[in-house]
PDB file of C-alpha atoms in Angstrom:
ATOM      1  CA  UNK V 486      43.233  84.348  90.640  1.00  0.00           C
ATOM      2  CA  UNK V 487      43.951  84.807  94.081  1.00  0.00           C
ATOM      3  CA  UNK V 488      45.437  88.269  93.175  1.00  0.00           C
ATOM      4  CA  UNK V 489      42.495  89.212  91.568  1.00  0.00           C
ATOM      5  CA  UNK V 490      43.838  88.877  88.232  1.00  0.00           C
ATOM      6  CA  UNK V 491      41.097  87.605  86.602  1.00  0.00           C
ATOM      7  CA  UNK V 492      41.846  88.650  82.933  1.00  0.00           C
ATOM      8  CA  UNK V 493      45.500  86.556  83.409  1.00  0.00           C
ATOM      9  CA  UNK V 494      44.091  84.137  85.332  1.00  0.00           C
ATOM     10  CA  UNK V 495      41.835  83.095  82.534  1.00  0.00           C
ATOM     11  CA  UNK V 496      44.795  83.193  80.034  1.00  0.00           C
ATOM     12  CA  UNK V 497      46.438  81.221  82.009  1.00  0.00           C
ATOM     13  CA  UNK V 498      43.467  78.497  82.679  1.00  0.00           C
ATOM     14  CA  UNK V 499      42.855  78.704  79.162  1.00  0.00           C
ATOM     15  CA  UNK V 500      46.577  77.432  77.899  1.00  0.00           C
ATOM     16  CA  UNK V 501      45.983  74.587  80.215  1.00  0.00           C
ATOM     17  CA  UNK V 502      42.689  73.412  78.901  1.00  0.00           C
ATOM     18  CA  UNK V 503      43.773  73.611  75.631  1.00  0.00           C
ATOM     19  CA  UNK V 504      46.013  70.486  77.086  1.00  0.00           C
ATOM     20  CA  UNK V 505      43.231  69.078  79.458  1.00  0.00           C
ATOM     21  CA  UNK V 506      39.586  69.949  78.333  1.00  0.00           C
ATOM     22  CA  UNK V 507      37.722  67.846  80.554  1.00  0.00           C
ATOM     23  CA  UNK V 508      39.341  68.750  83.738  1.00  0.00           C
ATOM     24  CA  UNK V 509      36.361  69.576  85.953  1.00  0.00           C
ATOM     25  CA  UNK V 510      37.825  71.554  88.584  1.00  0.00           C
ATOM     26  CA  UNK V 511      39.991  73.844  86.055  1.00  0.00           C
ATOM     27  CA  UNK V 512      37.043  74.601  84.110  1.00  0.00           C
ATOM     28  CA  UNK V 513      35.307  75.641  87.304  1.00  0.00           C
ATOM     29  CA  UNK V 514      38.153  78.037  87.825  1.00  0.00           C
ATOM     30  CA  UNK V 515      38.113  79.461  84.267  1.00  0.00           C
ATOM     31  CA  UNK V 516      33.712  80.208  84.790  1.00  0.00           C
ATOM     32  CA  UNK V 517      34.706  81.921  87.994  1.00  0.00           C
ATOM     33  CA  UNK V 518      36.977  84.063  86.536  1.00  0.00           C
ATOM     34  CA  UNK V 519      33.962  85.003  83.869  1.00  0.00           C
ATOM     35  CA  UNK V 520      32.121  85.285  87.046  1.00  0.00           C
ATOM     36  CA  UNK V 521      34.297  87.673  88.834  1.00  0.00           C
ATOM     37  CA  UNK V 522      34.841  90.066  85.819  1.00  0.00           C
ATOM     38  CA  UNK V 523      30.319  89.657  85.695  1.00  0.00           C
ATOM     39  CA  UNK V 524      30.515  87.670  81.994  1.00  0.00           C
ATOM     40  CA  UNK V 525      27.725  85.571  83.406  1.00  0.00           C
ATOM     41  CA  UNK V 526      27.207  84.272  79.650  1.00  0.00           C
ATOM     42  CA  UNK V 527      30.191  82.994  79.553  1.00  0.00           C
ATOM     43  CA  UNK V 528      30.080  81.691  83.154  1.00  0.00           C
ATOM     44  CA  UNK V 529      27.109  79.644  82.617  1.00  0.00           C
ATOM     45  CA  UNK V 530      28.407  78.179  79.817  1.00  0.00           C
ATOM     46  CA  UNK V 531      31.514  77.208  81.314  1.00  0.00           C
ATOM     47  CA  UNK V 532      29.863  75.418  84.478  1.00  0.00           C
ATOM     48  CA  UNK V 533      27.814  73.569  82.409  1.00  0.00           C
ATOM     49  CA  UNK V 534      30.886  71.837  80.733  1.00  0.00           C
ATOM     50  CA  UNK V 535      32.711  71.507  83.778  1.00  0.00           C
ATOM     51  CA  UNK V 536      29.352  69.749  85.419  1.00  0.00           C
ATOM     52  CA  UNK V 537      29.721  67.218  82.028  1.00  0.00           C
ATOM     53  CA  UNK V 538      33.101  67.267  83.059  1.00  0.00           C
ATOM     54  CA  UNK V 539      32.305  66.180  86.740  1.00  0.00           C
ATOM     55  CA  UNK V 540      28.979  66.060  87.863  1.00  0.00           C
ATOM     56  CA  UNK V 541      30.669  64.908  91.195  1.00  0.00           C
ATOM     57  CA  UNK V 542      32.084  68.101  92.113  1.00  0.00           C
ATOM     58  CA  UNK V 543      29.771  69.976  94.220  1.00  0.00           C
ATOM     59  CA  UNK V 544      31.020  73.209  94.061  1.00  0.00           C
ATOM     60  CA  UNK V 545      29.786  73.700  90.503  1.00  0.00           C
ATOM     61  CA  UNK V 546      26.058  73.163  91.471  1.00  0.00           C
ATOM     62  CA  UNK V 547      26.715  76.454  93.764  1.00  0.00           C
ATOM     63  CA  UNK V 548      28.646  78.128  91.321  1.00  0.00           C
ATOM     64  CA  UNK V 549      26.253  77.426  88.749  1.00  0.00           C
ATOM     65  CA  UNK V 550      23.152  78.778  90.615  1.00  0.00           C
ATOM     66  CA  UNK V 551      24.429  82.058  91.678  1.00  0.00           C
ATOM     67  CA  UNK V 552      25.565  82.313  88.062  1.00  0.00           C
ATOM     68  CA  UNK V 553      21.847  81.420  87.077  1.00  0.00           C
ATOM     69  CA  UNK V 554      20.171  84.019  89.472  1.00  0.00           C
ATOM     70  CA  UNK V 555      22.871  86.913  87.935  1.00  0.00           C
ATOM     71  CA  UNK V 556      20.940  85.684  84.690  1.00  0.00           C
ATOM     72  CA  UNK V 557      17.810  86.048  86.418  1.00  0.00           C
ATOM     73  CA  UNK V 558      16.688  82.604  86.025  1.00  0.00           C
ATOM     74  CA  UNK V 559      15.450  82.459  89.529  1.00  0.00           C
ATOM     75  CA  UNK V 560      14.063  78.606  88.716  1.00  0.00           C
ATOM     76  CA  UNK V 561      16.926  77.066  87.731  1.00  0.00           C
ATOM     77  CA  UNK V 562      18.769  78.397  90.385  1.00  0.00           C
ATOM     78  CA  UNK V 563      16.694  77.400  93.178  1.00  0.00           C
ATOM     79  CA  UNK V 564      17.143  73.535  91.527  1.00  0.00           C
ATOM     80  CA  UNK V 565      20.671  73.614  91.359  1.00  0.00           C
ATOM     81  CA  UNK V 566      21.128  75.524  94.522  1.00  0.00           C
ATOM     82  CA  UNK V 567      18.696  73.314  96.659  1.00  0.00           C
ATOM     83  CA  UNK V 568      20.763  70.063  94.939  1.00  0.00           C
ATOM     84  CA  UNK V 569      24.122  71.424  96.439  1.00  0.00           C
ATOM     85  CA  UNK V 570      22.215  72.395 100.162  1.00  0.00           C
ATOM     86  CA  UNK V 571      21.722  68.529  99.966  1.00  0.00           C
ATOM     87  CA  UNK V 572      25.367  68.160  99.991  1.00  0.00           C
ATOM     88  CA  UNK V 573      26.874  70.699 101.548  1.00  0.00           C
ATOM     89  CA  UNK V 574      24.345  71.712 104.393  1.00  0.00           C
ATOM     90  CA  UNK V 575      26.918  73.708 106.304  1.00  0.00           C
ATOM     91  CA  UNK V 576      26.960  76.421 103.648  1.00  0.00           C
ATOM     92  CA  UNK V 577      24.531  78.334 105.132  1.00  0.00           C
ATOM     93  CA  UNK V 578      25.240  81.669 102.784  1.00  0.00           C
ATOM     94  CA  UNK V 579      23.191  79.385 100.440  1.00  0.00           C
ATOM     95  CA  UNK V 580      20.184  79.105 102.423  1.00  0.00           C
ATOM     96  CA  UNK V 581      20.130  83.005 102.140  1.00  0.00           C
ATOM     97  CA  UNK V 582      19.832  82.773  98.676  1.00  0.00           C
ATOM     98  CA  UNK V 583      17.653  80.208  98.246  1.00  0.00           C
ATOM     99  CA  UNK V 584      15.191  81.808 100.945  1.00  0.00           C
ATOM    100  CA  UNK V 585      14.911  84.812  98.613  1.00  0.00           C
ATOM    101  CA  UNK V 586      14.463  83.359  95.896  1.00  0.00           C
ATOM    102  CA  UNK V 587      11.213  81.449  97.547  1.00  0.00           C
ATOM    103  CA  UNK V 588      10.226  84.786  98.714  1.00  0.00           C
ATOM    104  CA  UNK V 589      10.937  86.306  95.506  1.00  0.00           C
ATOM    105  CA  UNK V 590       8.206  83.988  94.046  1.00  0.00           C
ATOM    106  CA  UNK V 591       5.712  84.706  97.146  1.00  0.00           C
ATOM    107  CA  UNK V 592       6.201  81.033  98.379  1.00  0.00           C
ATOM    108  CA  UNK V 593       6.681  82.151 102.281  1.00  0.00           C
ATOM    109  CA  UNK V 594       6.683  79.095 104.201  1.00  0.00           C
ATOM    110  CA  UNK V 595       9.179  78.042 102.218  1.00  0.00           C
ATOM    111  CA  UNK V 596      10.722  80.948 102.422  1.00  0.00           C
ATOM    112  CA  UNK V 597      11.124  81.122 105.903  1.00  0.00           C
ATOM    113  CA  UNK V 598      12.494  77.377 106.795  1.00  0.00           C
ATOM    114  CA  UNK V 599      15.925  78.923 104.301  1.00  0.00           C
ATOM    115  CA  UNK V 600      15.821  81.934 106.473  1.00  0.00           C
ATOM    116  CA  UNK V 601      15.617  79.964 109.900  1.00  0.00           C
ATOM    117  CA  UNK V 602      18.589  77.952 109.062  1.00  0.00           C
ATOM    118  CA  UNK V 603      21.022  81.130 107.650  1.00  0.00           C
ATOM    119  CA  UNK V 604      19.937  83.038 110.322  1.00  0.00           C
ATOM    120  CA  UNK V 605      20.689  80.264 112.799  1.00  0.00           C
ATOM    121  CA  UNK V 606      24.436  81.037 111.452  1.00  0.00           C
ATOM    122  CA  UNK V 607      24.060  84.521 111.052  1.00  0.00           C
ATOM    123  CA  UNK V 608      21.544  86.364 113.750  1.00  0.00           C
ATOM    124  CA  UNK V 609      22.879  89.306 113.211  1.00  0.00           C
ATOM    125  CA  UNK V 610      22.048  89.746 109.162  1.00  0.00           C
ATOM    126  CA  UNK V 611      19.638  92.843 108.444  1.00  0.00           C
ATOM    127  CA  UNK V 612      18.979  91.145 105.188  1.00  0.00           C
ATOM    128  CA  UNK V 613      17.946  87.699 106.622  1.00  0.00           C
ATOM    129  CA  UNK V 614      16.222  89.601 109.339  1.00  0.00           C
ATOM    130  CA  UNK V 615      14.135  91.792 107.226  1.00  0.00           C
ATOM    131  CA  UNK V 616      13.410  88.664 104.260  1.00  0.00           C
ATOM    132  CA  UNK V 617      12.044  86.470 106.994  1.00  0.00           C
ATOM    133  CA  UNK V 618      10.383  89.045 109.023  1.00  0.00           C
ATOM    134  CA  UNK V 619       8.266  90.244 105.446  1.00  0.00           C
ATOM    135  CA  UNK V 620       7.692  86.795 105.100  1.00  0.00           C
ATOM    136  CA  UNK V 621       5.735  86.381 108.135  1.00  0.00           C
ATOM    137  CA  UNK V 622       4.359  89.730 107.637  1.00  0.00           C
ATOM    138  CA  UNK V 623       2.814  88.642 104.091  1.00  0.00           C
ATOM    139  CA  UNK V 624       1.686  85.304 105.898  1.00  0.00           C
ATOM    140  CA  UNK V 625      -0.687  87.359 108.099  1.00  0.00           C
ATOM    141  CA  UNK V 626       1.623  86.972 111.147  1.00  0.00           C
ATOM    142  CA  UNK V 627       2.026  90.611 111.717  1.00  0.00           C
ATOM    143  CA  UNK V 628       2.856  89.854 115.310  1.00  0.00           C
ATOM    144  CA  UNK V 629       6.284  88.038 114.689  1.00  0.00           C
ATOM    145  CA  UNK V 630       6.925  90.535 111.928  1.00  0.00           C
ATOM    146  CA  UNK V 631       6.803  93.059 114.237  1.00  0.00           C
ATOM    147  CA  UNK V 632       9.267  91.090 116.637  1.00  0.00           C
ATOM    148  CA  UNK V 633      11.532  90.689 113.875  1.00  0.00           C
ATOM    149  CA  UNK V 634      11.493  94.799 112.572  1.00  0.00           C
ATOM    150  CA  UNK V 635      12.201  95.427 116.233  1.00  0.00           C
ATOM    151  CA  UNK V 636      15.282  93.221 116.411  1.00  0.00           C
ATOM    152  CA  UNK V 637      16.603  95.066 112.785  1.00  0.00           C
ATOM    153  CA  UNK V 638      16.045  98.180 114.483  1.00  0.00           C
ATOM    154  CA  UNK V 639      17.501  97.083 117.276  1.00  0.00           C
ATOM    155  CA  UNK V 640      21.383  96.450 115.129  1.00  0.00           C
ATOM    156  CA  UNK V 641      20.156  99.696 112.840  1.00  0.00           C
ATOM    157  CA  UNK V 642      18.082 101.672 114.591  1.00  0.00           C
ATOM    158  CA  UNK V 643      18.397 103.742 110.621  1.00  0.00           C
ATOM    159  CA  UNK V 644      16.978 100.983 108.780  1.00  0.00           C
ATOM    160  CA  UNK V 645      14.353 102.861 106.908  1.00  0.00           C
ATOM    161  CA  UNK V 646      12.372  99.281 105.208  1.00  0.00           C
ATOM    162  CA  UNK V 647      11.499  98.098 108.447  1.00  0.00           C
ATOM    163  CA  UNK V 648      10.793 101.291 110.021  1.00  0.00           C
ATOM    164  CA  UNK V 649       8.440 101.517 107.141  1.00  0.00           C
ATOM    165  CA  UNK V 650       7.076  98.189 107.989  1.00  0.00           C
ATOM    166  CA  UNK V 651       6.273  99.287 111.505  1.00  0.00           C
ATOM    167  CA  UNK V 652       4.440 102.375 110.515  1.00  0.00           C
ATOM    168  CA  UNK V 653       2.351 100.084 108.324  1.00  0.00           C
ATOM    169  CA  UNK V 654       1.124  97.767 110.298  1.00  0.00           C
ATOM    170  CA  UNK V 655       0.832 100.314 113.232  1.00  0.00           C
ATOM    171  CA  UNK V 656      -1.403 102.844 110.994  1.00  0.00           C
ATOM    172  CA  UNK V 657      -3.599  99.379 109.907  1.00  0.00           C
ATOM    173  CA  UNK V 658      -4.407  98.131 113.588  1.00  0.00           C
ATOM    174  CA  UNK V 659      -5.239 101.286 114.858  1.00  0.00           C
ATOM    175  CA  UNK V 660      -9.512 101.375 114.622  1.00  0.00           C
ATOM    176  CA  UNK V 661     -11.150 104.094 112.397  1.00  0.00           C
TER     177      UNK V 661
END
């Protein structure tokens, strides 16, 4: 695995369960593997018996949403990925995806508290940046939209969406 042999990684994994079914953490290993070569299907699958396995192990419920939003189940993913934020709050890469997902399904407020706390970690992140700064634009707060296109501009000064943006809302508040 750590060679990024995922193919004999899984045959390997595979000849152990065969020995040890149940083990939580190996199973994990084996749906990352499927996840790494993109056999979501499989993936899913597999995290689902490892969280019988061990509902304990926290990594799974990550694992397990991201594997859900590849599927484009955007609702499942949010529950499961919202469930491991509760444990493991540090992980702020989560909040990313969990903020888009909110935004995905219009729900901006919500949106944005995911958004404050990744980009807390990660100022720097055009695609934090540009989530939270539509969110706020969609909210009617074209003002701190604005403030947030400038600041993506600011680490791209190429970055074509929120140059876009800028024109947008500068074409709509100039009087006819």
């Amino acid at each position: 695995y750590d060679n990024n042999d995922f193919a004999g990684a899984l045959d390997a994994y595979r000849k152990y369960l065969v020995l040890s079914p149940a083990d939580a953490e190996i199973l994990n290993d084996t749906a990352n593997c499927h996840f790494q070569l993109q056999d979501y299907q499989n993936a899913e699958e597999i995290y689902h018996k490892a969280l019988l396995a061990n509902e304990n192990l926290n990594i799974i419920y990550r694992n397990l949403g991201l594997t859900k939003l590849h599927l484009g189940k955007p609702k499942e993913a949010l529950v499961l990925l919202e469930k491991y934020i509760e444990i493991a709050p540090e992980d702020t890469d989560i909040e990313l995806a969990v903020g888009t997902i909110y935004f995905q399904m219009a729900k901006y407020a919500e949106a944005i508290l995911h958004l404050e706390k990744y980009l807390s970690a990660q100022p720097k992140s055009i695609e934090g940046l540009f989530d939270i700064s539509e969110c706020y634009y969609h909210l009617g707060y074209s003002e701190s939209a604005v403030i947030g296109y400038n600041q993506i501009l600011r680490l791209n000064p190429d970055y074509q969406p929120a140059q876009k943006r800028l024109e947008e809302i500068k074409t709509a508040s100039v009087p006819a």
